[in-house]
Amino acid sequence: MRVARLFAAAILLTSIAACGDKAANGSPEALDSSSPSSASSASPADDGGAGALAAAGATASPTAAKTSAAAASSGKAPTQTFAVASAQFTFTRAGRTLRTVVWYPKSSGRFPLVLWSHGLHGSPEGYAGVTQKIAAAGFVVAAPAYPFTNDKADPFNQNDMANQPADASTVITEVLRQDTQSGSALAGRIDTAHVGAAGHSAGGYTTAGLLSGSTRDARLKGAVIVSGGSMGGKFTGAATPVLFIHGDADTTVPYGSGKSLYDGCTWPKGFLTLLGGDHGASLWGATPAATAVSKTMLDLFRYSLYGDAAARSRLRSDATAPNAAKYDGTL
């Protein structure tokens, strides 16, 4: 398979296999200390209250607020911070097990869906500090554990990444289906017409795959690629706003990999350069660079999934931090 060969070569050249081994840089391995079960589905866990959100850099607020549908009809994303709950599901595709953790606002109403993809040796739990922030802003966030590249994969096979875009599309389909499933924790909670995707490192490559060639998922209306690169094909289908985030001192996936993909993109796009930034530390913490990353990701999804023009207009200012971050693009 041509994509698989191209991608295998790319990850060998960039040493992406090390993306989950940098504990000092806030890698998923350093953060993920849980041993989740693989239940087929679960009731919502009340892990998204004030404590969990504080850990994610957010503060819980009253949930008696506008629903997502009302916000979308007005062209404005919610402005409040929602308390967050989670549920776990296990989906399958062609015999591949896709354990998936979903974070969602505890408020009533339907919210856009964001598919989050982890890096090599990563896990859904390892990125909870990121995904909970997105959920708290008014999104349902689904994070699968890819069967041969997650932190507990046995055997581990980085070349299996070529199969991950199709896995991600399956998870999107199955999570959207939960909106109409009686008794599901997600019943009546998903705005099924508005779907986005994001991911870090190998998850960034997976997200690029969802926008490319035969693995293009036409449901995506916005995407964020963090420290990623091309899966071997050009972006296809309807123009979709894409935000690229990459450190210019990344020694795992070179800055040029992300920049090349960005340069070839003809869609509305933005590129957040983290000055002196490594492979992913700015996904966590409260540094100026981390603040820029968090704000711009939310700006992109508020614009592309809620139609919030004000969020688009904030992108450049939110992505600019003296000596820490700069922004280029057409968004």
C-alpha positions as CSV (number, residue, x, y, z in Angstrom):
1,M,0.0,0.0,0.0
2,R,1.5,3.3,-1.1
3,V,0.4,5.4,1.8
4,A,1.7,2.8,4.3
5,R,5.1,2.7,2.6
6,L,5.4,6.5,2.4
7,F,4.3,6.8,6.0
8,A,6.6,4.1,7.3
9,A,9.5,5.9,5.6
10,A,8.5,9.2,7.1
11,I,8.3,8.0,10.6
12,L,11.7,6.2,10.3
13,L,13.3,9.4,9.1
14,T,11.8,11.5,11.8
15,S,12.2,9.1,14.7
16,I,8.6,9.5,15.6
17,A,8.7,6.3,17.6
18,A,10.2,8.3,20.4
19,C,7.2,10.6,20.7
20,G,5.9,9.0,23.8
21,D,9.2,8.6,25.7
22,K,9.9,12.2,26.7
23,A,8.6,12.4,30.2
24,A,10.4,15.6,30.9
25,N,8.5,17.2,28.1
26,G,5.1,16.3,29.4
27,S,4.5,13.3,27.2
28,P,1.4,11.1,27.5
29,E,3.4,8.4,29.3
30,A,4.4,10.8,32.0
31,L,0.8,11.8,32.6
32,D,-1.0,8.5,32.2
33,S,-0.9,6.4,35.3
34,S,-4.3,4.8,35.0
35,S,-5.2,1.2,34.0
36,P,-8.6,1.6,32.3
37,S,-11.0,-1.3,31.8
38,S,-12.3,-2.2,28.4
39,A,-16.1,-2.3,29.1
40,S,-18.3,-2.2,26.0
41,S,-20.0,1.0,27.4
42,A,-20.1,2.8,30.7
43,S,-22.3,5.2,32.6
44,P,-20.9,8.7,32.8
45,A,-18.1,9.0,35.5
46,D,-18.4,12.2,37.5
47,D,-14.7,13.0,37.0
48,G,-15.3,16.3,35.3
49,G,-16.3,18.5,38.3
50,A,-14.3,21.2,39.8
51,G,-11.4,19.0,40.8
52,A,-10.8,17.5,37.3
53,L,-11.4,20.8,35.5
54,A,-9.0,22.6,37.8
55,A,-6.4,20.0,36.9
56,A,-7.1,20.7,33.3
57,G,-6.7,24.4,33.8
58,A,-10.4,25.3,33.9
59,T,-13.0,26.1,36.5
60,A,-16.5,24.6,36.7
61,S,-19.4,26.9,36.4
62,P,-23.2,26.6,36.6
63,T,-24.6,24.5,33.8
64,A,-28.0,26.3,33.4
65,A,-26.8,28.0,30.2
66,K,-27.5,28.1,26.5
67,T,-27.5,24.8,24.8
68,S,-25.1,24.2,21.9
69,A,-28.0,24.3,19.4
70,A,-29.0,27.8,20.5
71,A,-25.4,29.0,20.4
72,A,-24.9,27.5,16.9
73,S,-28.1,29.2,15.5
74,S,-26.8,32.5,16.7
75,G,-23.3,32.0,15.2
76,K,-21.8,32.2,18.7
77,A,-20.0,29.5,20.7
78,P,-20.8,29.1,24.4
79,T,-18.8,31.5,26.6
80,Q,-19.2,29.6,29.9
81,T,-17.1,26.8,31.2
82,F,-19.1,23.6,31.6
83,A,-18.6,20.9,34.2
84,V,-17.5,17.7,32.4
85,A,-18.4,14.0,32.7
86,S,-16.9,11.0,30.9
87,A,-18.0,7.6,29.5
88,Q,-16.1,4.7,28.1
89,F,-17.0,2.6,25.1
90,T,-15.4,-0.2,23.1
91,F,-16.0,-0.2,19.3
92,T,-14.6,-2.6,16.7
93,R,-13.6,-2.3,13.1
94,A,-12.6,-5.4,11.1
95,G,-11.6,-7.1,14.3
96,R,-9.7,-4.1,15.6
97,T,-10.6,-3.1,19.2
98,L,-11.1,0.6,19.7
99,R,-11.5,1.5,23.4
100,T,-12.8,5.0,23.4
101,V,-13.1,7.6,26.2
102,V,-15.6,10.4,25.7
103,W,-15.7,13.6,27.6
104,Y,-18.8,15.8,27.4
105,P,-20.5,18.8,29.0
106,K,-22.8,17.8,31.8
107,S,-25.3,20.5,30.7
108,S,-28.4,19.5,28.7
109,G,-28.2,20.2,24.9
110,R,-26.3,19.0,22.0
111,F,-22.7,19.8,21.4
112,P,-20.3,19.4,18.4
113,L,-18.1,16.3,18.3
114,V,-14.3,16.5,18.2
115,L,-12.3,13.3,17.6
116,W,-8.9,13.4,19.4
117,S,-6.0,11.1,18.4
118,H,-3.1,10.2,20.7
119,G,0.6,10.0,19.8
120,L,2.7,6.8,19.7
121,H,2.8,5.1,23.1
122,G,0.0,7.5,24.2
123,S,-3.5,7.0,25.5
124,P,-6.8,8.8,25.9
125,E,-6.1,9.3,29.6
126,G,-2.7,10.8,28.9
127,Y,-4.3,13.7,27.0
128,A,-7.1,14.3,29.5
129,G,-5.7,17.7,30.4
130,V,-6.2,18.7,26.8
131,T,-9.4,17.0,26.0
132,Q,-11.2,18.1,29.2
133,K,-10.4,21.7,28.3
134,I,-12.0,21.3,24.9
135,A,-15.1,19.5,26.4
136,A,-15.4,22.2,29.1
137,A,-15.7,24.8,26.3
138,G,-18.8,23.1,24.9
139,F,-17.7,20.0,22.9
140,V,-18.1,16.3,23.0
141,V,-14.5,14.9,22.7
142,A,-14.0,11.2,21.8
143,A,-10.5,9.8,22.2
144,P,-9.8,6.3,21.0
145,A,-6.9,4.1,22.0
146,Y,-5.5,2.8,18.7
147,P,-4.9,-0.9,18.9
148,F,-1.2,-1.2,17.9
149,T,0.2,2.2,18.9
150,N,-1.3,2.9,22.4
151,D,0.8,2.7,25.6
152,K,-0.4,-0.8,26.4
153,A,-0.3,-2.2,22.8
154,D,1.1,-5.7,22.6
155,P,2.5,-6.0,20.1
156,F,3.3,-2.4,19.4
157,N,3.6,-1.6,15.6
158,Q,4.1,2.0,14.5
159,N,3.5,1.1,10.9
160,D,-0.1,0.3,11.8
161,M,-0.6,4.1,11.9
162,A,-1.7,3.8,8.2
163,N,-4.9,2.1,9.5
164,Q,-5.7,4.8,12.1
165,P,-7.6,7.2,9.9
166,A,-10.1,4.5,9.1
167,D,-10.3,3.6,12.8
168,A,-10.9,7.3,13.6
169,S,-13.8,7.4,11.1
170,T,-15.3,4.3,12.7
171,V,-15.2,5.9,16.1
172,I,-16.8,9.1,14.8
173,T,-19.6,7.0,13.3
174,E,-20.2,4.9,16.4
175,V,-20.1,7.9,18.8
176,L,-22.5,9.8,16.6
177,R,-24.8,6.8,16.8
178,Q,-24.8,7.0,20.6
179,D,-26.8,10.3,20.3
180,T,-29.9,8.3,19.4
181,Q,-29.3,5.2,21.6
182,S,-31.7,5.0,24.5
183,G,-29.8,4.6,27.7
184,S,-26.5,5.8,26.4
185,A,-24.6,8.4,28.4
186,L,-24.4,10.4,25.1
187,A,-28.1,10.2,24.1
188,G,-29.3,13.6,23.1
189,R,-25.9,15.2,23.7
190,I,-24.3,15.4,20.2
191,D,-24.7,18.0,17.5
192,T,-24.2,15.3,14.8
193,A,-24.0,17.9,11.9
194,H,-20.8,19.4,13.3
195,V,-17.7,17.2,13.6
196,G,-14.0,18.1,13.9
197,A,-10.7,16.3,14.6
198,A,-7.4,16.9,16.3
199,G,-4.3,15.0,17.3
200,H,-0.8,15.2,18.5
201,S,2.3,13.6,16.9
202,A,1.2,10.3,15.4
203,G,-2.3,11.6,16.1
204,G,-1.5,14.7,14.0
205,Y,-0.6,12.4,11.1
206,T,-3.8,10.5,11.7
207,T,-5.8,13.7,11.6
208,A,-4.0,14.6,8.3
209,G,-5.1,11.2,7.0
210,L,-8.7,12.0,7.8
211,L,-8.4,15.0,5.5
212,S,-6.6,13.2,2.7
213,G,-7.2,10.9,-0.3
214,S,-9.2,7.7,0.2
215,T,-9.3,8.1,3.9
216,R,-10.9,11.6,3.8
217,D,-13.8,11.8,6.2
218,A,-16.3,14.2,4.6
219,R,-18.0,14.9,7.9
220,L,-15.0,16.9,9.2
221,K,-15.6,20.7,9.3
222,G,-12.5,21.7,11.2
223,A,-9.2,20.2,12.3
224,V,-6.1,20.8,14.4
225,I,-2.8,19.1,13.6
226,V,-0.2,19.3,16.5
227,S,3.4,18.3,15.8
228,G,2.3,16.1,12.8
229,G,2.8,15.8,9.1
230,S,1.5,14.2,5.9
231,M,0.2,10.7,5.6
232,G,1.3,10.6,2.0
233,G,-1.6,12.2,0.2
234,K,-2.9,15.7,-0.5
235,F,-5.9,17.1,1.3
236,T,-9.1,16.4,-0.7
237,G,-12.8,17.2,-0.6
238,A,-14.5,20.3,0.6
239,A,-12.3,23.1,2.0
240,T,-12.0,22.6,5.7
241,P,-10.3,25.1,8.1
242,V,-7.1,23.6,9.5
243,L,-4.9,24.9,12.3
244,F,-1.3,23.6,12.4
245,I,0.7,23.8,15.6
246,H,4.4,23.0,15.7
247,G,7.5,23.8,17.7
248,D,10.4,25.0,15.6
249,A,12.9,23.1,17.8
250,D,11.0,19.8,17.6
251,T,13.6,17.0,17.2
252,T,11.0,14.2,17.0
253,V,8.9,15.4,14.1
254,P,10.8,18.2,12.4
255,Y,9.2,21.6,12.0
256,G,9.6,21.3,8.3
257,S,7.2,18.3,8.2
258,G,4.3,20.3,9.6
259,K,5.3,23.4,7.6
260,S,5.4,21.5,4.3
261,L,1.9,20.1,4.9
262,Y,0.7,23.6,5.7
263,D,2.3,25.1,2.6
264,G,0.6,22.6,0.4
265,C,-2.8,23.2,2.0
266,T,-5.1,25.5,-0.2
267,W,-7.9,25.7,2.4
268,P,-8.4,28.3,5.1
269,K,-5.5,27.7,7.4
270,G,-3.4,28.9,10.2
271,F,0.1,28.0,11.5
272,L,1.1,28.5,15.1
273,T,4.9,28.4,15.5
274,L,6.1,27.7,19.0
275,L,9.4,29.5,19.2
276,G,12.0,27.2,20.6
277,G,9.2,24.7,21.2
278,D,9.8,21.0,21.4
279,H,7.6,18.1,20.4
280,G,4.6,18.7,22.7
281,A,5.3,20.3,26.1
282,S,3.1,23.2,25.3
283,L,0.0,21.1,25.2
284,W,0.3,21.2,29.0
285,G,1.1,23.7,31.6
286,A,0.4,27.5,31.9
287,T,3.4,29.0,29.9
288,P,2.7,31.7,27.3
289,A,3.2,29.1,24.6
290,A,0.8,26.7,26.3
291,T,-1.8,29.4,26.6
292,A,-1.5,30.2,22.9
293,V,-2.0,26.5,22.0
294,S,-5.1,26.2,24.2
295,K,-6.7,29.4,23.0
296,T,-6.1,28.8,19.3
297,M,-7.4,25.3,19.4
298,L,-10.6,26.5,20.9
299,D,-10.8,29.4,18.5
300,L,-10.5,27.0,15.6
301,F,-13.3,24.7,16.8
302,R,-15.5,27.6,17.9
303,Y,-15.2,29.0,14.4
304,S,-15.4,25.9,12.4
305,L,-18.0,24.0,14.4
306,Y,-20.1,26.8,15.8
307,G,-19.7,29.3,13.0
308,D,-18.4,31.9,15.6
309,A,-16.7,34.6,13.4
310,A,-15.4,36.4,16.5
311,A,-13.4,33.3,17.4
312,R,-11.8,33.4,14.0
313,S,-10.9,37.1,14.4
314,R,-9.2,36.2,17.7
315,L,-6.9,33.6,16.2
316,R,-4.0,35.9,15.3
317,S,-3.9,37.7,18.7
318,D,-4.5,34.6,20.7
319,A,-1.6,32.8,18.8
320,T,0.9,35.6,19.4
321,A,3.1,35.7,22.5
322,P,6.4,37.6,22.6
323,N,9.4,35.2,22.3
324,A,7.0,32.2,22.7
325,A,4.6,32.0,19.7
326,K,3.8,33.5,16.3
327,Y,1.1,33.1,13.8
328,D,0.8,32.9,10.0
329,G,-2.2,32.0,7.9
330,T,-5.4,32.9,6.0
331,L,-7.8,32.2,8.9
